[in-house]
Coordinates of C-alpha atoms and ligand atoms in Angstrom, one line a residue:
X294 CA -37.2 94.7 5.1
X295 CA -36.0 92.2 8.0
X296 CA -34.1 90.3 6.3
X297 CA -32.8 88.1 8.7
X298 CA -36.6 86.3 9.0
X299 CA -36.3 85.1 5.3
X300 CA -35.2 81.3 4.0
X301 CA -31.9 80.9 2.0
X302 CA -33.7 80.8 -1.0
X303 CA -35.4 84.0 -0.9
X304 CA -32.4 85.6 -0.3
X305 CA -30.8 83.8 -3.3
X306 CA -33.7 85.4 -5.3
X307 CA -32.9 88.6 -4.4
X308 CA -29.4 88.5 -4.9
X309 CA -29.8 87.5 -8.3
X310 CA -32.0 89.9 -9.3
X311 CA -29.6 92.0 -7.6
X312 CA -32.0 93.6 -5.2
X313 CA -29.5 93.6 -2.6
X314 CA -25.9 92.4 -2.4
X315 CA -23.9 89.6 -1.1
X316 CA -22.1 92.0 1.7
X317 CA -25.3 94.1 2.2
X318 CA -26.9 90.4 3.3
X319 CA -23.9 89.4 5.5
X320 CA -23.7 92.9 7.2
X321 CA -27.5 92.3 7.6
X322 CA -26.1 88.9 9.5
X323 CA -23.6 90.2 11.4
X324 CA -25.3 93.0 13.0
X325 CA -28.1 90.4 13.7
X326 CA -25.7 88.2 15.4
X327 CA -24.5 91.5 17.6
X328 CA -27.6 92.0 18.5
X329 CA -29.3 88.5 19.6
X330 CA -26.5 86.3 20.1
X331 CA -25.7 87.5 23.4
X332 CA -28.7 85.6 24.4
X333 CA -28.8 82.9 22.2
X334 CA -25.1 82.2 22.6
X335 CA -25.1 80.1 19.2
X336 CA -21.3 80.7 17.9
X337 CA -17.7 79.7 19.3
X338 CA -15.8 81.7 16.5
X339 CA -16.7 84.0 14.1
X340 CA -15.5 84.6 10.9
X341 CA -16.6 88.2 10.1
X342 CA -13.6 89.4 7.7
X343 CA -13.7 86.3 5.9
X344 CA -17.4 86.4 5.6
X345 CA -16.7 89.9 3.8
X346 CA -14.4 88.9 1.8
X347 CA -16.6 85.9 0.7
X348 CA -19.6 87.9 0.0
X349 CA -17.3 90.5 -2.0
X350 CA -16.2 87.8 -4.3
X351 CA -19.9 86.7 -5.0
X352 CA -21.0 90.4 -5.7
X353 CA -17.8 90.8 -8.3
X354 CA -19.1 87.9 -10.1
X355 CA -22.0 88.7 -10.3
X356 CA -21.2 92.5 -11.4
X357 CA -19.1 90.3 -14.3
X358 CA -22.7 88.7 -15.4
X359 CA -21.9 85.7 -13.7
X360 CA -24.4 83.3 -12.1
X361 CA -22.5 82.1 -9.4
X362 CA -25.6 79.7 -8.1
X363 CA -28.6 80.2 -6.0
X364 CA -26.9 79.7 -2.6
X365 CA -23.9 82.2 -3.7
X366 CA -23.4 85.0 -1.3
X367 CA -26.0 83.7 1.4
X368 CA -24.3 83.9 5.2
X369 CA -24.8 80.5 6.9
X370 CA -22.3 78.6 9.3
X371 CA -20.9 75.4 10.3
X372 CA -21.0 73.0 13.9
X373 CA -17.4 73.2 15.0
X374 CA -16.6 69.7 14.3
X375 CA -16.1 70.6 10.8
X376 CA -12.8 71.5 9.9
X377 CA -12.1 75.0 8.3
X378 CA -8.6 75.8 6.8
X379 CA -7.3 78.5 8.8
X380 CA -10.0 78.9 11.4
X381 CA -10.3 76.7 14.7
X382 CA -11.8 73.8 15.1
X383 CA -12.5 73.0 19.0
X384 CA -15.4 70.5 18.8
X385 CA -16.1 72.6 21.8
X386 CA -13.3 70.8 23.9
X387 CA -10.5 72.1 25.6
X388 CA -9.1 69.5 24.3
X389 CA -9.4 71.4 20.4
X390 CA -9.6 75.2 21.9
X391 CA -6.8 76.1 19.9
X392 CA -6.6 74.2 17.5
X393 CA -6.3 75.3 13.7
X394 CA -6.9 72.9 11.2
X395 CA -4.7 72.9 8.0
X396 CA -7.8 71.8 5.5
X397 CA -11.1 72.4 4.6
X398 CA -13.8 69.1 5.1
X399 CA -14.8 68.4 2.0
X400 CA -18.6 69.6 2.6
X401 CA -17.2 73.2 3.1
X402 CA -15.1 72.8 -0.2
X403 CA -18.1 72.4 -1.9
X404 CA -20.3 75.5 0.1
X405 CA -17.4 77.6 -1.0
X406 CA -17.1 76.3 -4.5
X407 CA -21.0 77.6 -4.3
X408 CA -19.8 80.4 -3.0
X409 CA -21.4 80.6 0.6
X410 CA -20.7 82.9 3.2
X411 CA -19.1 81.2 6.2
X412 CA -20.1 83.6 9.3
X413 CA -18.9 81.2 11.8
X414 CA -18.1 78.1 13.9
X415 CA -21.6 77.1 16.2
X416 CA -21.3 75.7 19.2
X417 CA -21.9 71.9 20.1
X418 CA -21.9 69.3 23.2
X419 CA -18.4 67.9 23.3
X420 CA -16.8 65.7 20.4
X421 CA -20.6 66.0 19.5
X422 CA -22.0 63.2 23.0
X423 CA -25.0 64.7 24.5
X424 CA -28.6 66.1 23.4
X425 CA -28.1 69.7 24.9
X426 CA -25.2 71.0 24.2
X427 CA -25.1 71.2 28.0
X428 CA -21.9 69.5 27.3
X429 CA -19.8 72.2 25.5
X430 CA -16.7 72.8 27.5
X431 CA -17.5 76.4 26.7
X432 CA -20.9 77.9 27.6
X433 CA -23.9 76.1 27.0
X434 CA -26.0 77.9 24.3
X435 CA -30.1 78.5 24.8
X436 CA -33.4 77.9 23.1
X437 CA -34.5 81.2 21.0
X438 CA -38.1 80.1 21.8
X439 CA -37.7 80.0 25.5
X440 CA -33.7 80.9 26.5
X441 CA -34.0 79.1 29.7
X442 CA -34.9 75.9 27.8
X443 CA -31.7 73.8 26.2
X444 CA -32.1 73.8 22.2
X445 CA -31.4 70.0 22.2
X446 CA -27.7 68.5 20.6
X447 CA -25.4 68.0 20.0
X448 CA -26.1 70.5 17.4
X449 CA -27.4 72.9 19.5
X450 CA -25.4 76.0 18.3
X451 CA -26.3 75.0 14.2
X452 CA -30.2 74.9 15.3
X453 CA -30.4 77.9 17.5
X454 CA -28.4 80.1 14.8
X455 CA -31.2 79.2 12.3
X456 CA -34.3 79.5 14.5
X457 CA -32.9 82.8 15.9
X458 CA -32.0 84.5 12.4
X459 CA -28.4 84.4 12.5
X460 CA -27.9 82.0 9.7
X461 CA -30.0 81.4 7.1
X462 CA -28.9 77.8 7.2
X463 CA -26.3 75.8 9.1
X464 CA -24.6 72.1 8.8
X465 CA -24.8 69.8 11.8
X466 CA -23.8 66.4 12.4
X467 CA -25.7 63.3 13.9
X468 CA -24.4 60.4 15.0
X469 CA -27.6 59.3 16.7
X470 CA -30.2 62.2 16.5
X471 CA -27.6 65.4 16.8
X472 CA -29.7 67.6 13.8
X473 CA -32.8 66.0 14.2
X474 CA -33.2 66.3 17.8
X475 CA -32.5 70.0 18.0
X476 CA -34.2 70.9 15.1
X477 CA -37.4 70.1 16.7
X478 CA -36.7 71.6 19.9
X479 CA -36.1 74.7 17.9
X480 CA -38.7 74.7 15.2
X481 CA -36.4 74.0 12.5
X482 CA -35.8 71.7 9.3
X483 CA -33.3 69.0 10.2
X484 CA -31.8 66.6 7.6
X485 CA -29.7 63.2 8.8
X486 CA -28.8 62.0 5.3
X487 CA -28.4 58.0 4.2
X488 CA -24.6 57.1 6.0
X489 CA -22.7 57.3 3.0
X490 CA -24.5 60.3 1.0
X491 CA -22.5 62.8 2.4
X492 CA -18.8 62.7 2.5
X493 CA -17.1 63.1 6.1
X494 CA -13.9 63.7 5.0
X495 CA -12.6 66.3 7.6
X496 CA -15.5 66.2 10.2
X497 CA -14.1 65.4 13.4
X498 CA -15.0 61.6 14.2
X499 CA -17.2 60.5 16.5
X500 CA -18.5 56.9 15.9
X501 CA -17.4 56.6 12.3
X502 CA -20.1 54.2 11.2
X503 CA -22.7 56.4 12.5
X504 CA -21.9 59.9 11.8
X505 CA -23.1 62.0 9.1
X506 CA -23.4 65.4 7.8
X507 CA -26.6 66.9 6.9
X508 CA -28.4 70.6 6.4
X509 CA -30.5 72.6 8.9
X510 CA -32.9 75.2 7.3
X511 CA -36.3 76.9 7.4
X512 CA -37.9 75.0 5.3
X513 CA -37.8 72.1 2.9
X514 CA -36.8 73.9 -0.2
X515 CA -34.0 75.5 1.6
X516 CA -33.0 71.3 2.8
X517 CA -33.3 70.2 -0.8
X518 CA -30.6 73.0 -2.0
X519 CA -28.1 72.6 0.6
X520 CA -28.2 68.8 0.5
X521 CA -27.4 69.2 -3.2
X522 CA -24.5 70.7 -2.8
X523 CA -22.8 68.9 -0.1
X524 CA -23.6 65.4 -1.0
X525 CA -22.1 62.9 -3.6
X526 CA -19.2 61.2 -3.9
X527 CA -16.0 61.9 -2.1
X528 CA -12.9 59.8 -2.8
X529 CA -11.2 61.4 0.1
X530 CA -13.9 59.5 2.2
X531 CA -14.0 55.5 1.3
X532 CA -17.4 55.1 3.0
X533 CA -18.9 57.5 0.7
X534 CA -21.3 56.2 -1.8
X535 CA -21.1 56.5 -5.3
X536 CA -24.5 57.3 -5.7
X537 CA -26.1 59.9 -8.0
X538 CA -27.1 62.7 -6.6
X539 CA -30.6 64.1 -7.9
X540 CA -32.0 67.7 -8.4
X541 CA -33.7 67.5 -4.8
X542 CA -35.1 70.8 -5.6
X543 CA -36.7 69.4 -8.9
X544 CA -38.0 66.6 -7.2
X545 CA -40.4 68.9 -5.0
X546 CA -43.6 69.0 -5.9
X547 CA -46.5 69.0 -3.3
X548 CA -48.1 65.6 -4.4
X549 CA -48.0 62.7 -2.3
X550 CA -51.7 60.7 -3.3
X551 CA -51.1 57.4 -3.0
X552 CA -48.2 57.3 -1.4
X553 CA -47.8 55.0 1.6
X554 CA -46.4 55.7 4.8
X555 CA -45.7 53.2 7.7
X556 CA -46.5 54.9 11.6
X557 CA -44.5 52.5 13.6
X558 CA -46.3 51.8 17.1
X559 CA -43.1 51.6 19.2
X560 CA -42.6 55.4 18.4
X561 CA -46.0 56.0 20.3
X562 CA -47.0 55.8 23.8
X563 CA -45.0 55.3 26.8
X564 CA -41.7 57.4 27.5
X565 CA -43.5 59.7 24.7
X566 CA -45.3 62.8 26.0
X567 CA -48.8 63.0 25.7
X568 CA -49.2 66.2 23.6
X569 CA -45.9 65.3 21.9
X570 CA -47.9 62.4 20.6
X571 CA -51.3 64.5 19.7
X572 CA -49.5 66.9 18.1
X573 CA -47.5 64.6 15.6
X574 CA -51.0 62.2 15.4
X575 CA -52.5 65.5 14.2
X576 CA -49.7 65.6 11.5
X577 CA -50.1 62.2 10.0
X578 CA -53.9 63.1 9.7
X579 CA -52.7 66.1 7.6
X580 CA -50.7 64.0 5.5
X581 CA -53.5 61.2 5.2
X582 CA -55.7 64.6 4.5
X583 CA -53.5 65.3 1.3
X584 CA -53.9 61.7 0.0
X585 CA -51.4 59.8 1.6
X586 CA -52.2 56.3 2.6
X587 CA -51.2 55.9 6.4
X588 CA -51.2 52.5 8.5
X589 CA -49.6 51.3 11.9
X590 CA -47.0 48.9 11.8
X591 CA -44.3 47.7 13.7
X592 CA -40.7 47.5 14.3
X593 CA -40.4 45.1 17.0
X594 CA -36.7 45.5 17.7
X595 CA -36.8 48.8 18.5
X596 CA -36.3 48.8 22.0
X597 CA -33.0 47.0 21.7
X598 CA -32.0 50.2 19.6
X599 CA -30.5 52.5 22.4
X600 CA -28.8 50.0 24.3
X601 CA -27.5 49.2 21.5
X602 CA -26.0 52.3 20.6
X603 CA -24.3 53.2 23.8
X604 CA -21.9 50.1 23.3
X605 CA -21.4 50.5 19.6
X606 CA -21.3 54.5 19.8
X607 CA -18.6 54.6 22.5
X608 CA -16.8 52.1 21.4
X609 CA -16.0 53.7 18.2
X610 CA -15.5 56.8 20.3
X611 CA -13.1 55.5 22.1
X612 CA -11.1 54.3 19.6
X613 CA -11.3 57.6 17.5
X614 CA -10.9 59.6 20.8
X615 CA -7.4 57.9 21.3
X616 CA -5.7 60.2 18.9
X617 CA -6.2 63.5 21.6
X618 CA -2.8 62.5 24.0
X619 CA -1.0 65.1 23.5
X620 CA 1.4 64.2 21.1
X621 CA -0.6 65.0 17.4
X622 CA -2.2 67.9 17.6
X623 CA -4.4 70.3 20.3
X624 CA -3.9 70.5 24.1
X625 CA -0.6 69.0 26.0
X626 CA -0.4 69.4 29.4
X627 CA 3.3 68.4 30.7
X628 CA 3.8 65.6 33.1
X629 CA 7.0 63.9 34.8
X630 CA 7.0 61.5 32.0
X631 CA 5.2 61.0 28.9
X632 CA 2.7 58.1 30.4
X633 CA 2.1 61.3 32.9
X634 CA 1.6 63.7 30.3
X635 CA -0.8 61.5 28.5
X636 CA -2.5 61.3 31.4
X637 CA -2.7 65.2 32.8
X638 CA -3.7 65.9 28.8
X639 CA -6.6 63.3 28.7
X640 CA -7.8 64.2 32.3
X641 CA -7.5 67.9 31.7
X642 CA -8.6 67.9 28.1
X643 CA -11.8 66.1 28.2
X644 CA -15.0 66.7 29.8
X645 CA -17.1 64.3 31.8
X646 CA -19.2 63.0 29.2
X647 CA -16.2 62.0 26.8
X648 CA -15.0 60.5 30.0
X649 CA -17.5 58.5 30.4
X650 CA -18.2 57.5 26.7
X651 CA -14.3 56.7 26.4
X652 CA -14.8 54.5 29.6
X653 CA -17.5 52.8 28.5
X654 CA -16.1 51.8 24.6
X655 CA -13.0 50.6 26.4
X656 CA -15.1 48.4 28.5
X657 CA -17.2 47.2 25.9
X658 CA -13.9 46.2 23.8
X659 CA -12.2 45.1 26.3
X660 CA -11.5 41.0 26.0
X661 CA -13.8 39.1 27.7
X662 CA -16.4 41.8 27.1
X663 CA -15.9 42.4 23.6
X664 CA -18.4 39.6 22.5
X665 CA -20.7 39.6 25.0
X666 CA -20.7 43.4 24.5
X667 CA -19.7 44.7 21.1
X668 CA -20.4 42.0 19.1
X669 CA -23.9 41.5 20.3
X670 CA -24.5 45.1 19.9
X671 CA -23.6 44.5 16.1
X672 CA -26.0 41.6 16.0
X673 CA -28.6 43.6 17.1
X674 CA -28.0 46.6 14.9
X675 CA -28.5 44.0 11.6
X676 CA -32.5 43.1 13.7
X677 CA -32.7 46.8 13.5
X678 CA -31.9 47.3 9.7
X679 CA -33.7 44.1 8.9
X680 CA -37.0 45.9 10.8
X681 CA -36.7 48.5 8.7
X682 CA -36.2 46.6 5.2
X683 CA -39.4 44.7 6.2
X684 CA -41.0 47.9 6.7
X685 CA -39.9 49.4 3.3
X686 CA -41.3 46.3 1.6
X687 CA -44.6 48.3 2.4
X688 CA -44.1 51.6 2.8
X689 CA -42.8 54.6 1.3
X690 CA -41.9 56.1 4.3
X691 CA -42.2 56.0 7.9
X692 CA -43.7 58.8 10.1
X693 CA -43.3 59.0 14.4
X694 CA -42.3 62.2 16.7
X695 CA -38.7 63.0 16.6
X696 CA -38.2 63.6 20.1
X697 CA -40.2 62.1 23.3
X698 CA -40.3 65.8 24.3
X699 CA -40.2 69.2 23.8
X700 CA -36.9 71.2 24.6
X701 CA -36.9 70.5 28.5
X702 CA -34.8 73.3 30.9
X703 CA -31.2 74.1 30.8
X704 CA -30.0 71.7 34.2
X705 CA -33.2 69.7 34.2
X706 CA -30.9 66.9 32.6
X707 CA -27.9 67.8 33.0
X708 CA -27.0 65.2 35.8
X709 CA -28.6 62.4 34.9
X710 CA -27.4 60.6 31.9
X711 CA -29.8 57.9 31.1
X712 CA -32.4 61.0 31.0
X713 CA -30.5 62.3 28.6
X714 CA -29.9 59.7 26.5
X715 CA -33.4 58.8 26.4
X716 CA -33.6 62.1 24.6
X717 CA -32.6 60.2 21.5
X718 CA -35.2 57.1 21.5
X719 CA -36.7 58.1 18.3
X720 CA -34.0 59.6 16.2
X721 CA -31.1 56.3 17.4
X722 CA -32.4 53.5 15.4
X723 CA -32.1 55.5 12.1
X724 CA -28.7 55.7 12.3
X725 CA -28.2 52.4 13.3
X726 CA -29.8 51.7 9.7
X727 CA -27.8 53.9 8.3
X728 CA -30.7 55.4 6.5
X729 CA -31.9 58.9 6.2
X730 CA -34.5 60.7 8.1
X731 CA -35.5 64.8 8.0
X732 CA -37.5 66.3 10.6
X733 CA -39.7 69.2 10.4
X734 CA -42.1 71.7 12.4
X735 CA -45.2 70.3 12.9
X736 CA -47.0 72.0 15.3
X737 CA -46.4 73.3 19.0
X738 CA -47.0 72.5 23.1
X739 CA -47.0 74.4 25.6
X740 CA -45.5 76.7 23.3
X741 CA -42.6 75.2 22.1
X742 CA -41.9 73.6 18.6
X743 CA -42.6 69.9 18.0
X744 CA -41.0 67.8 15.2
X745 CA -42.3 65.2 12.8
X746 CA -39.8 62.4 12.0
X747 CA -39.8 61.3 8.4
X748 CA -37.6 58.0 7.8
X749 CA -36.6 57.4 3.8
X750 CA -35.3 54.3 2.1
X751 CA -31.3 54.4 1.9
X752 CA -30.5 56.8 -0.8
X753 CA -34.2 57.9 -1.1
X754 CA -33.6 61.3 0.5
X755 CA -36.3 62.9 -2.9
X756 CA -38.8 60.9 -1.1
X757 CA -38.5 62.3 2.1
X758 CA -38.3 66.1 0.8
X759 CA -41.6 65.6 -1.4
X760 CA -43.6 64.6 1.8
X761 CA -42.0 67.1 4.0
X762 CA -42.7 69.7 0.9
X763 CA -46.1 68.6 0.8
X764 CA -46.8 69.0 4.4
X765 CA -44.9 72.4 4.6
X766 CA -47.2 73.7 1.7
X767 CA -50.1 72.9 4.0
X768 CA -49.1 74.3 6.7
X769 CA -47.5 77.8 8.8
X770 CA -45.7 76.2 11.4
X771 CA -42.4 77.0 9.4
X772 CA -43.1 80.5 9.1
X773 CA -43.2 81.0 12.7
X774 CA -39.9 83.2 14.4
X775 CA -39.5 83.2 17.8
X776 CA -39.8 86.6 19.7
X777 CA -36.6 87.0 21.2
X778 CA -37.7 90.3 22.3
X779 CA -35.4 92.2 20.0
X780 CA -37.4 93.8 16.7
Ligands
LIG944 N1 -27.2 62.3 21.9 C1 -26.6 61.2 21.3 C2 -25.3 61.0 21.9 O1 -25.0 61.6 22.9 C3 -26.4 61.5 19.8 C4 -25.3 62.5 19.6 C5 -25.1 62.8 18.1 O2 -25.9 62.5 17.2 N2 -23.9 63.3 17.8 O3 -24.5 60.1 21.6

């Protein structure tokens, strides 16, 4: 049996019925990841003792007649923003390279509380800025559909692991598209929770008010599970909602007549590629096919959304990015005096995207700038959120592509920033609402995946898994690997 091609939930299955054990699964894993990740080049660190050791405890309570929980023993790992007690944490900086954190973020307290199997740390751009992961200090890490094609970021390493069978299911972060994005490129499930679902006590901060935590998987069910277990409330996070947390999985059921979803015209047509758009047209007919009631609207403010962004993103960077001089924690690189070891630290330590987000928050805050810049920025993020409230009014939920493109080549990119950045048009303005969107196979051009974009209601994450269930049921596109020309 391979088992490295099934979802997390079929392997739960059969480790409760105790066809196979917790370290028969992550041996399984870890000779996978021998095997392909040469290639892929998805993880920074891994964990393998620890892994055993994990999936040893799951087996022993489950020899006691336990039921330790479906996810219990299943090998999955984490973006290396997250902290992990004991194990590095390098955000894929030099800055971090050796840096061990002293406590676990709260969303791996709770994996291990459900006993997962933490194979790894996966790679990621730097401090989590860029749509490559071009931008890791480290290596970049490749596309298992085509490996000289990027697999999107920043998440890059958490989508690749999945799509290439080395984790049955990772956690990413997005600040502005960082799961979503990759997940199309690679033919994945990607969830960006509502900001506030998911506690982010102990992920490394980007732009606080944007960032969130959310699941990559196979498929839906697999989202629906994992999102259960790392969201809810978090008192070690004060912008964590004190929200009840359904039974996603419960919620799943393949129904969706009647249901109205909004398709949002600035999502289509120019700076969109052509088949992008047929392909993801073709999926809202599928969903209007199983009863769904679909109609164009409009959010007219959503041009203003990436600009935008780049002033209120950085800013926040820089601000959170001030902490790495040398002093704290991570890299110091000696100088004459300590102004001159800030300096050789921050020069040496970062990359040139961090430079250049650091630079531009600094400007944007700066006095003189700081309303013209920042401040209108914040104005327009409340246009953006008031878009979507209008929206919601209407609709259930709102359906466009998640990414202009398909996964484009490793260097095609790479030196032009705005290209880059553009990378993010569809997947930006959610978080600038703060609201949760999943995206999910949907078909394929010139060979590569393609991902539909689902955006809920805040809190209204059930809604979003029921469509995405209901067009999963309908369709294969999840069940396809890629080759990787290894058996
Ligand atoms: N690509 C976007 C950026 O570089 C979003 C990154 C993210 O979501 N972490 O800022």
């Amino acid at each position: 049996m391979d088992l490295h091609n099934l979802t997390a939930h079929e392997v739960g299955d059969l480790l409760r019925r105790r066809e196979v054990s917790a370290v028969e699964v992550t041996e399984a894993m870890l000779e996978r990841i021998e095997v392909v990740d040469g290639r892929v080049r998805a993880f920074l660190t891994r964990t393998a003792e620890q892994a055993l050791e994990q999936a040893r405890a799951v087996d022993a309570a489950r020899a006691r007649g336990e039921d330790p929980g479906i996810l219990a023993g299943v090998p999955m790992a984490l973006k290396d923003n997250l902290c992990t007690e004991g194990v590095r944490t390098t955000c894929a900086s030099r800055m971090l390279a050796e840096w061990i954190p002293p406590y676990d973020a709260t969303v791996v307290n709770r994996l291990k509380k459900a006993g997962a199997v933490i194979l790894g740390k996966l790679n990621m751009d730097e401090f989590a800025m860029g749509s490559s992961t071009e931008n890791s200090s480290f290596f970049p890490t490749r596309n298992p559909w085509d490996l000289e094609r990027v697999p999107g970021g920043s998440s890059g390493g958490s989508v690749a692991a999945v799509a290439a069978g080395e984790a049955y299911y990772t956690l990413g972060s997005d600040t502005g598209g960082s799961i979503r994005q990759p997940a199309s490129f690679c033919g994945v499930v990607g969830m960006k929770p509502t900001y506030g679902r998911v506690s982010r006590y102990g992920l490394v901060a980007f732009a606080s008010s944007l960032d969130q935590i959310g699941p990559v998987t196979r498929d839906v069910t697999d989202c629906a599970l994992v999102l259960g277990v790392i969201a809810g409330h978090d008192p070690l996070d004060s912008t964590s909602a004190d929200v009840p947390v359904p039974d996603y999985r419960a919620t799943l059921w393949p129904d969706i007549k009647g249901l109205k979803i909004g398709i949002p015209r600035e999502y289509f047509g120019t700076g969109i590629e052509p088949e992008v758009e047929n392909v993801v047209r073709r999926a809202i007919n599928k969903l209007e096919e199983l009863g769904a009631v679909c109609e164009e609207t409009s959010l007219p403010h959503t041009e203003y959304a990436l600009p935008a962004y780049y002033l209120v993103a950085p800013a926040e960077a820089s601000s959170n990015l001030a902490r790495y001089d040398g002093v704290g924690f991570g890299l110091r690189v000696p100088g004459r005096d300590i102004v001159e070891m800030y300096m050789n630290t921050r020069s040496q330590g970062f990359g040139p995207e961090v430079k250049r987000r650091i630079m531009l928050g600094t400007y944007a805050l700066s006095s003189g700038y700081y309303d013209a810049c920042y401040l209108k920025a914040l104005k327009v993020r409340t246009l953006i959120l008031k878009d979507f409230e209008n929206a919601f009014t209407k609709y259930d939920v709102l359906a466009t592509p998640t990414s202009p493109t398909v996964a484009f080549r490793l260097g095609e990119k790479a030196g032009d920033p705005l290209a880059m950045y553009l990378s993010d048009l569809c997947t930006i303005p959610i978080n600038m609402a703060g609201l949760p969107a999943i995206s999910l196979p949907c078909g394929f051009s010139q060979g590569l995946p393609v991902g539909l974009q689902l955006i809920g209601k805040a809190f209204d994450e059930a809604t979003l898994l029921r469509v995405a269930y209901a067009f999963e049921q309908a369709t294969e596109y999840h069940r396809r690997r890629p080759e990787l020309g290894v058996a």
